[in-house]
Amino acid sequence: MPRIHEDKIDEIRSSINIVNYINQYINLKKAGKNYKGLCPFHTEKTSSFVVSPEKQIFHCFGCGKGGNLFTFMMDYEKLSFMDAVSKAAEYAGIAIPRYEEDKTKNDYFQNLYHINEIACTHYEKTLFKSQHKARLKYFLDRKISESTIKIFRLGYAPDTYESLLNQIKKSGVDLEEAAKLGLISRKEHGAGYIDKFRHRIIFPFFNISGKIVGFGGRKLREEQQPKYLNSPESPIYKKGEILYGLNFAINAIREKEFVFLVEGYFDLLRLYESGYKNVVASSGTALTETQAKLIRRYTKDVYIVYDGDSAGIKAAIRNAYIIEKQGLNASIVAIPGEEDPDSFILSKGEKAFDKLIKERQVPVQFQIDQFFYDYPTPGIEQKQSFSAELLDELVDFDDQIKIGIYIQQLSEKLQINESMLVSQLNRIKRNKSRYSKLSRPNNDNTDTPAEPVIRAGLFNAEMGLIGLLLQSDAQIRNFIIENASNELFENESTLSLYEHVIQEIEDTGIVNIDHLMIEFKEDETRKNLLSEIALTLDDMSLKFARDCVYQLRKRQLDKKAVEIQEMIKNEADSEDSVEHYSK
Ligand SMILES: [Zn+2]
């Protein structure tokens, strides 16, 4: 039930060049007639993500994901189809008729955002109610201004069981859905639901479009557990896929050309309050690769500002390498002593913080200083284990120049011959690649793993026929329709795509790849197969069509021949013939 006319959708799609659009997020380089870049859907070091300006589709030859502009927006920006179309229209400057308010009811994702919005508004209002003055004071005491509270839409979940529940009921929202979002939960005894967040300060999590995907609730009483209660994963919220505060920071990041990465919500609010608006929080100590990639969309330079204690230092170093391995530049702003960024700025002021920023260090430098702080006069063994630990990180870098610079620094500071360090690095590299051959590295827990697709023989010939049908050459098309048939296909996925394309030709006389992509938007297998076929096949001659049909027919005849032989053999082995021969 498209609420925007198909022609309008076509107009929007065709007025945007997919290469330019994707290039906003991923650095694409021209390679022949296509563009190539690092795939955003799986972790890789060599580019196998191909975008075709001619066909206006993309395909990753590493993980197999493919599609067109709209499916890219759906998969990458986590939008519903209709939201992708509206966003694309806005991007292209095309006006689309506003659809009615209640359209959200039809859209599953929209509905979930809607429920979170109800909850957020409720928590916000509650914070400002006079009976909860003490909660508001909690922020004001921490020098978080009312305007910052309102920007980040901070709130309070009261110490009762049915506060949000009543609001949700009033709004006519499906309680089951609200429970899925972790806002309410079923009572342990008896029927009905209770509020999940109780007596907690609420931090809503936003995606980059500013929609609420989940919540974090900080405890207010010592005995409460856990300290931070977070929303569970849901169709709109995946842990480690958002960065807290990013939606508010985008413009400032672009303007300043770098981003501050802090650990906690209050560190972020402090920096924001103090005018450092290009700040995001990892909210948790371990940064994920997905989060690092998210940063990469906006800037290459990340200033890590973590707590000054040993846990904070460890986390800063670990995250610095996660960031650097994504091709970004990390530097560490060292907060002295046991302070955190929030307390440091509050007690020492912005000038002192600016000075720390100026003194920031690249991770290797920072680590070396840390090492000499721990071991003022290190022995050989200590140097060795330290350099091994450091080289172990560097080995995963793509940037050879950076590796060179870091090794040089290490050599100077530790007084170790540079060429020794290089050969040690190469040894680690060799060991690692040997290891990875034995066990397929699968440390990639946030991206879709690139699973090898098992394909029966002559898959290419089956794909070839589909590719040929996608062309508008009538002669070739008729040849295939007359000479090929469903029985020629052995792979289920190619068969179902072939049938679909034939049906489309019979119904409309043409095949429109974009229309097929939209039809397959929820059908990962056919969508990916279609983009692969469209991007791999170039030989669109009648001869190629004949070859494909010939090969597939030959396979069928071979199979039949084997069957007949089997039959003859079985007959020969049967009792009749045994009698016959024994006579
Ligand atoms: Zn990929």
PDB file of N, CA and C in Angstrom, residues 92 123 127 153 383 397 462 533:
ATOM      1  N   ALA A  92      16.755  15.365  -2.475  1.00  0.00           N
ATOM      2  CA  ALA A  92      16.698  15.755  -3.889  1.00  0.00           C
ATOM      3  C   ALA A  92      15.913  17.045  -4.084  1.00  0.00           C
ATOM      4  N   TYR A 123       8.619  11.171  30.911  1.00  0.00           N
ATOM      5  CA  TYR A 123       9.739  11.333  31.845  1.00  0.00           C
ATOM      6  C   TYR A 123      10.165  12.799  31.947  1.00  0.00           C
ATOM      7  N   LEU A 127      10.014  15.194  35.393  1.00  0.00           N
ATOM      8  CA  LEU A 127      11.184  15.851  35.990  1.00  0.00           C
ATOM      9  C   LEU A 127      10.856  17.277  36.424  1.00  0.00           C
ATOM     10  N   ARG A 153      16.685  16.285  26.474  1.00  0.00           N
ATOM     11  CA  ARG A 153      15.402  15.715  26.886  1.00  0.00           C
ATOM     12  C   ARG A 153      15.556  14.757  28.080  1.00  0.00           C
ATOM     13  N   LYS A 383      61.056  -3.722  28.532  1.00  0.00           N
ATOM     14  CA  LYS A 383      60.988  -3.067  27.224  1.00  0.00           C
ATOM     15  C   LYS A 383      60.460  -4.026  26.167  1.00  0.00           C
ATOM     16  N   PHE A 397      47.096  -2.206  11.619  1.00  0.00           N
ATOM     17  CA  PHE A 397      46.884  -0.921  10.948  1.00  0.00           C
ATOM     18  C   PHE A 397      46.992  -1.077   9.431  1.00  0.00           C
ATOM     19  N   GLU A 462      23.235 -19.907 -14.601  1.00  0.00           N
ATOM     20  CA  GLU A 462      21.892 -19.559 -14.139  1.00  0.00           C
ATOM     21  C   GLU A 462      21.787 -18.046 -13.934  1.00  0.00           C
ATOM     22  N   ILE A 533      24.197  -9.977  -9.768  1.00  0.00           N
ATOM     23  CA  ILE A 533      24.050 -10.284 -11.197  1.00  0.00           C
ATOM     24  C   ILE A 533      24.217  -9.013 -12.025  1.00  0.00           C
TER      25      ILE A 533
END
